[in-house]
Coordinates of C-alpha atoms in Angstrom, one line a residue:
M1 CA 0.0 0.1 0.0
H2 CA 1.6 3.5 -1.0
K3 CA 1.5 6.2 1.3
A4 CA -0.5 9.4 -0.1
A5 CA 1.7 12.1 -1.3
Q6 CA 2.4 15.1 1.1
P7 CA 1.5 18.3 -0.4
S8 CA 4.4 20.4 -1.6
Q9 CA 4.7 23.8 -0.1
A10 CA 2.9 26.4 -2.3
P11 CA 5.2 29.2 -3.6
I12 CA 5.4 32.5 -1.9
D13 CA 3.1 35.0 -3.8
T14 CA 5.8 37.8 -4.9
P15 CA 3.2 40.9 -4.7
A16 CA 2.4 39.7 -1.1
V17 CA 6.0 39.4 -0.5
R18 CA 6.5 43.1 -1.8
R19 CA 3.7 44.5 0.3
I20 CA 5.3 42.9 3.5
R21 CA 8.6 44.4 2.5
R22 CA 7.2 47.8 1.8
A23 CA 5.0 47.8 5.1
L24 CA 7.7 46.4 7.5
L25 CA 10.2 48.9 6.3
A26 CA 7.8 51.9 6.5
W27 CA 6.3 51.0 9.8
Y28 CA 10.1 50.5 11.0
T29 CA 11.1 54.0 9.7
R30 CA 8.6 55.4 11.6
S31 CA 8.3 53.3 14.9
A32 CA 11.6 52.0 15.7
R33 CA 12.7 52.1 19.3
D34 CA 15.5 54.3 19.9
L35 CA 18.4 51.9 21.2
P36 CA 21.8 52.6 21.7
W37 CA 23.2 49.9 19.5
R38 CA 20.8 51.3 16.6
R39 CA 22.8 54.8 16.7
T40 CA 25.6 53.1 14.7
R41 CA 26.4 50.4 11.7
H42 CA 29.9 50.0 13.2
P43 CA 30.0 45.8 13.8
Y44 CA 31.4 46.0 17.0
P45 CA 28.8 47.5 18.9
V46 CA 26.1 45.6 16.7
W47 CA 27.8 42.2 17.4
V48 CA 27.9 43.1 21.2
A49 CA 24.6 43.7 21.4
E50 CA 23.4 40.7 19.4
I51 CA 25.0 38.6 21.7
M52 CA 24.3 40.1 25.0
L53 CA 20.4 40.1 23.6
Q54 CA 20.2 36.2 22.9
Q55 CA 18.0 34.8 25.8
T56 CA 17.6 38.3 27.0
R57 CA 15.0 41.1 27.2
I58 CA 15.9 44.2 25.5
D59 CA 15.1 46.3 28.8
Q60 CA 17.0 44.0 30.6
G61 CA 19.9 43.9 28.5
T62 CA 20.3 47.6 27.5
P63 CA 21.9 48.8 31.0
Y64 CA 24.5 45.7 30.7
F65 CA 25.3 47.0 26.8
E66 CA 26.0 50.5 28.0
R67 CA 28.3 49.5 31.0
F68 CA 29.9 46.8 28.7
M69 CA 30.3 49.4 26.0
E70 CA 31.8 51.8 28.7
A71 CA 34.3 49.4 29.9
F72 CA 35.2 47.9 26.3
P73 CA 34.8 50.6 23.8
T74 CA 36.8 48.9 21.0
V75 CA 37.4 45.4 20.0
E76 CA 41.0 45.8 21.0
A77 CA 40.0 46.9 24.5
L78 CA 37.8 43.7 25.0
A79 CA 40.6 41.7 23.6
S80 CA 43.1 43.1 26.2
A81 CA 40.7 42.6 29.0
P82 CA 41.1 39.9 31.6
E83 CA 38.4 37.4 31.3
D84 CA 37.3 38.0 35.2
A85 CA 36.7 41.7 34.2
V86 CA 34.5 40.6 31.3
L87 CA 32.5 38.1 33.7
K88 CA 32.0 40.7 36.1
L89 CA 30.2 42.9 33.7
W90 CA 28.0 40.0 32.6
E91 CA 27.3 38.8 36.1
G92 CA 23.4 38.5 36.2
L93 CA 22.9 38.2 32.7
G94 CA 23.2 34.2 32.3
Y95 CA 24.5 32.1 29.6
Y96 CA 28.0 32.9 30.3
A97 CA 29.3 31.0 27.4
R98 CA 28.3 34.1 25.5
A99 CA 30.7 36.3 27.5
R100 CA 33.3 33.7 27.3
N101 CA 33.1 33.4 23.6
L102 CA 32.7 37.1 22.7
H103 CA 36.1 37.5 24.8
R104 CA 37.9 34.7 22.7
A105 CA 36.4 35.8 19.4
A106 CA 37.5 39.7 20.2
R107 CA 40.9 38.2 20.6
L108 CA 40.8 36.6 17.2
V109 CA 39.6 39.6 15.6
A110 CA 42.0 41.8 17.2
H111 CA 45.3 39.7 17.3
E112 CA 44.9 37.4 14.4
R113 CA 43.0 39.5 12.0
G114 CA 44.6 42.5 12.6
G115 CA 41.4 44.2 13.9
Q116 CA 39.5 43.5 10.6
F117 CA 36.0 42.3 11.1
P118 CA 34.4 39.8 9.2
E119 CA 32.2 41.2 6.4
T120 CA 29.9 38.2 5.4
A121 CA 27.6 36.2 7.3
D122 CA 29.5 33.1 6.4
D123 CA 32.7 34.7 7.6
W124 CA 31.3 35.9 11.0
Q125 CA 30.5 32.3 11.5
T126 CA 34.0 31.0 11.7
L127 CA 34.5 33.1 15.1
P128 CA 33.5 31.5 18.4
G129 CA 29.8 31.6 19.5
I130 CA 28.4 33.0 16.1
G131 CA 25.7 30.9 14.7
R132 CA 23.5 31.4 11.6
Y133 CA 21.3 34.0 13.3
T134 CA 23.8 36.0 14.7
A135 CA 25.9 36.2 11.8
G136 CA 22.8 37.1 9.8
A137 CA 22.0 39.8 12.0
I138 CA 25.4 41.4 12.1
A139 CA 26.1 41.1 8.5
S140 CA 22.8 42.7 7.3
I141 CA 23.0 45.3 9.9
A142 CA 26.5 46.6 9.7
F143 CA 27.6 45.4 6.4
H144 CA 24.2 45.4 4.2
E145 CA 24.5 41.8 3.3
A146 CA 21.0 40.5 2.1
V147 CA 20.8 37.4 4.5
P148 CA 17.8 36.3 6.7
V149 CA 17.6 36.1 10.6
L150 CA 15.9 33.8 12.4
D151 CA 15.3 34.3 16.2
G152 CA 12.2 33.7 18.6
N153 CA 10.3 36.7 17.7
V154 CA 11.1 36.3 13.9
K155 CA 9.7 32.4 14.4
R156 CA 6.6 34.0 15.6
V157 CA 6.1 36.5 13.4
L158 CA 6.7 34.3 10.2
S159 CA 4.4 31.4 11.9
R160 CA 1.5 33.8 12.0
L161 CA 2.0 35.3 8.6
F162 CA 2.2 32.0 6.9
D163 CA -0.1 30.5 9.3
I164 CA 2.0 27.4 10.1
A165 CA 0.3 24.8 11.8
T166 CA 3.5 22.6 12.6
S167 CA 5.7 22.8 15.5
I168 CA 8.4 25.1 15.4
G169 CA 10.6 22.8 17.3
Q170 CA 10.4 20.3 14.2
A171 CA 13.4 20.4 11.9
A172 CA 11.1 20.4 8.9
T173 CA 9.5 23.7 10.4
E174 CA 12.9 25.2 11.4
R175 CA 13.9 24.7 7.7
R176 CA 10.8 26.3 6.3
L177 CA 11.2 29.4 8.5
W178 CA 14.7 30.0 7.2
A179 CA 13.4 29.3 3.9
L180 CA 10.6 32.0 4.2
A181 CA 13.0 34.2 6.0
E182 CA 15.4 34.1 3.0
A183 CA 12.9 34.9 0.7
L184 CA 11.5 38.1 2.5
V185 CA 14.6 39.6 3.3
P186 CA 15.5 42.7 0.3
A187 CA 18.6 43.6 -1.5
R188 CA 17.8 47.0 -0.4
R189 CA 17.9 47.8 3.4
P190 CA 18.2 44.0 4.7
G191 CA 19.6 45.2 8.2
D192 CA 16.4 47.4 8.9
F193 CA 14.0 45.0 7.3
N194 CA 15.4 42.1 9.6
Q195 CA 15.5 44.4 12.6
A196 CA 11.9 45.3 11.6
L197 CA 10.7 41.7 11.8
M198 CA 12.6 41.4 15.2
E199 CA 10.9 44.7 16.7
L200 CA 7.3 43.5 15.2
G201 CA 7.9 40.4 17.4
A202 CA 8.8 42.2 20.0
I203 CA 6.4 44.9 20.7
V204 CA 3.2 44.1 18.3
C205 CA 3.1 40.2 17.4
T206 CA 3.7 39.4 21.0
P207 CA 3.5 35.8 22.4
K208 CA 0.0 36.3 24.1
S209 CA -2.6 39.0 23.2
P210 CA -0.5 40.3 19.7
S211 CA -2.0 44.1 18.8
C212 CA -3.2 42.9 15.7
T213 CA -5.3 46.2 15.0
I214 CA -2.3 48.1 14.7
C215 CA 0.0 45.6 13.2
P216 CA 1.2 47.1 9.5
V217 CA 1.0 43.6 7.8
R218 CA -2.4 42.4 9.3
G219 CA -3.9 42.3 5.7
V220 CA -1.4 39.9 4.4
C221 CA -1.3 37.8 7.6
K222 CA -2.9 34.5 7.3
A223 CA -3.4 33.9 10.6
F224 CA -5.1 37.1 11.3
V225 CA -7.4 36.6 8.2
R226 CA -8.2 33.0 9.5
G227 CA -8.3 33.9 13.3
T228 CA -5.5 31.5 14.3
Q229 CA -3.1 34.1 15.5
A230 CA -3.5 32.8 19.3
E231 CA -2.8 29.3 18.4
R232 CA 0.7 30.1 16.6
P233 CA 3.5 29.5 16.4
V234 CA 2.7 25.9 17.6
R235 CA 5.0 24.5 20.2
G236 CA 5.6 21.0 21.5
K237 CA 4.8 20.1 25.1
K238 CA 7.7 21.0 27.5
P239 CA 8.5 18.5 30.1
A240 CA 8.2 19.4 33.8
A241 CA 11.7 21.3 35.0
P242 CA 13.5 18.8 37.5
H243 CA 14.5 20.2 40.8
H244 CA 17.9 19.8 42.8
E245 CA 18.2 20.4 46.6
L246 CA 21.9 21.7 46.8
V247 CA 24.1 22.3 49.9
V248 CA 26.6 25.2 49.9
A249 CA 29.5 25.9 52.3
A250 CA 29.9 29.4 53.4
I251 CA 33.6 28.7 54.8
E252 CA 35.1 31.3 56.8
K253 CA 38.4 31.8 58.4
N254 CA 39.7 35.0 59.8
G255 CA 36.9 36.9 58.4
R256 CA 37.6 35.8 55.0
F257 CA 35.4 33.2 52.9
L258 CA 36.7 30.6 51.0
L259 CA 35.6 30.8 47.2
G260 CA 36.2 28.5 44.1
K261 CA 36.8 29.3 40.2
R262 CA 34.5 27.1 38.2
P263 CA 36.1 25.7 35.1
P264 CA 36.3 27.4 32.1
S265 CA 33.6 25.2 29.9
G266 CA 30.3 24.1 31.3
L267 CA 27.8 25.7 33.0
L268 CA 28.4 28.9 34.8
G269 CA 32.2 28.7 33.6
G270 CA 34.9 30.8 34.9
L271 CA 32.7 32.3 37.8
W272 CA 33.4 32.2 41.4
E273 CA 31.2 30.6 43.6
F274 CA 31.0 29.1 47.4
P275 CA 31.7 25.4 47.3
G276 CA 28.8 22.9 47.4
G277 CA 26.8 20.4 45.6
Q278 CA 23.8 18.0 45.5
V279 CA 22.1 16.4 48.2
E280 CA 21.6 12.6 47.4
A281 CA 18.5 10.5 48.6
G282 CA 18.9 9.7 52.0
E283 CA 21.4 12.3 53.4
T284 CA 21.2 15.1 55.9
H285 CA 22.2 18.3 54.7
E286 CA 25.3 18.1 57.0
Q287 CA 26.3 14.6 55.7
A288 CA 25.8 15.9 52.2
L289 CA 28.3 19.0 52.9
K290 CA 30.5 16.9 54.4
R291 CA 30.8 14.4 51.5
V292 CA 30.9 17.2 48.7
I293 CA 33.3 19.6 50.6
R294 CA 35.7 16.3 51.1
G295 CA 35.6 15.7 47.4
E296 CA 36.0 19.2 46.3
L297 CA 38.5 20.7 48.4
G298 CA 39.9 17.6 50.0
V299 CA 39.1 18.9 53.8
E300 CA 37.0 17.7 56.6
L301 CA 34.3 20.2 57.3
R302 CA 32.7 21.5 60.8
V303 CA 28.7 22.6 59.8
G304 CA 27.5 25.4 61.5
G305 CA 23.9 27.0 61.3
L306 CA 22.0 27.7 58.3
A307 CA 22.8 31.1 56.7
A308 CA 20.2 31.3 53.9
V309 CA 17.8 29.3 51.7
V310 CA 17.6 30.3 48.2
N311 CA 15.5 29.3 45.2
H312 CA 16.9 29.8 41.7
A313 CA 15.5 28.6 38.3
Y314 CA 18.0 27.9 35.3
S315 CA 16.4 27.4 31.7
H316 CA 16.1 23.7 32.2
F317 CA 16.1 23.0 35.7
K318 CA 15.4 24.5 39.1
V319 CA 17.5 24.6 42.4
T320 CA 17.3 25.1 46.1
L321 CA 20.4 26.5 47.9
N322 CA 20.8 25.5 51.6
V323 CA 23.8 27.8 52.6
Y324 CA 25.4 26.6 56.0
R325 CA 28.3 28.5 57.7
C326 CA 30.9 26.1 58.2
S327 CA 34.8 25.9 59.0
I328 CA 37.4 23.6 58.3
A329 CA 38.0 21.0 60.7
S330 CA 41.1 19.6 59.4
G331 CA 43.3 19.6 56.5
S332 CA 44.0 22.6 53.9
P333 CA 41.7 23.0 50.8
R334 CA 43.1 22.5 47.3
P335 CA 41.3 22.9 44.0
V336 CA 40.0 19.4 42.8
T337 CA 37.1 20.2 41.1
H338 CA 37.7 24.2 40.7
T339 CA 40.6 25.9 38.7
G340 CA 41.6 27.9 42.1
L341 CA 40.7 29.0 45.4
K342 CA 40.5 32.4 47.0
W343 CA 39.9 33.6 50.7
V344 CA 38.0 36.8 49.9
P345 CA 36.7 39.4 52.9
R346 CA 33.1 40.4 52.5
A347 CA 34.1 43.7 51.4
W348 CA 35.7 42.4 48.3
F349 CA 32.7 40.2 46.8
G350 CA 32.2 43.0 44.6
R351 CA 35.2 42.6 42.5
Y352 CA 34.4 38.7 41.8
A353 CA 31.7 37.6 39.0
F354 CA 29.3 35.1 41.1
P355 CA 26.4 33.1 39.7
K356 CA 23.2 34.8 40.1
A357 CA 21.7 32.1 42.8
N358 CA 25.0 33.0 44.7
L359 CA 24.2 36.6 44.5
K360 CA 20.9 36.2 46.1
F361 CA 22.5 35.2 49.4
L362 CA 25.6 37.3 49.9
K363 CA 23.7 39.7 52.0
A364 CA 23.0 37.1 54.3
L365 CA 26.6 36.7 55.0

């Protein structure tokens, strides 16, 4: 028995494409928000903004961008900065691999490319931490290359414009969205058009209750015409985020606390933290702390009182940190799982980049 042939995707209607381009560019010219990275076409601030705004809201990211650019106004300044200084300015934004990759890429541009930035999307993708979306954004905005972008906002806009009924988590849907974005981007003002798509998704075509009545492309939006905009984009079911119970040791000696630096790769790489780990089934907090610290620092611990309990959510899991005041009963700490250890007075905490969960309990110490 033969399977029925799947209908092929209908080609995009060229007049509709032209109408979308004209309407979006006119709307963006009138309504684009005045954001600091939009005041220039220089690739460096455009690049920093695109990296910083991944997984970050504009209202949250803007002050970080301004502080970052004040500290590192050129790619050479960023390249010559120590990693700890870069991570400190990134502190609280999360997804720290973005900062580490940006720093590595800046060194490549400054030292191996003689300060010359890539000019094409393909060339941008040779740098650490830059994928197809980021490369397309930088190349189209800074170098006027007619290449597409596809972030979360653009996926939502295109899913509604073309009333896409398949999950955006599917590889086939992702390919279709890229093809649509590529077909839409114009040769003239590609950077403005890409920013218009992203801007539309951010302030008009929002995830919930989109403002269709003021949308510049509602006349060609298939979801609006069919009344399916609330059902688009289609998403797969998200699994429940697991929860982990952690214990943290605030080890104090002579008014100083012991901090460990996390390895450069992996979650929260390169940040400083108070040592600790996960509670195993059947363990008390004291038992877990002594086991974890023995493994991490090679010392025996004396566990004191509970200083703080902190709840924190990461993108795919949640944690509860139980922070205990502790001292060393015997042994000298050595970095077993960390790349370095430091005894730091409370007054110096502001010099170190901590994970956000650690920042939540510093005042309790």
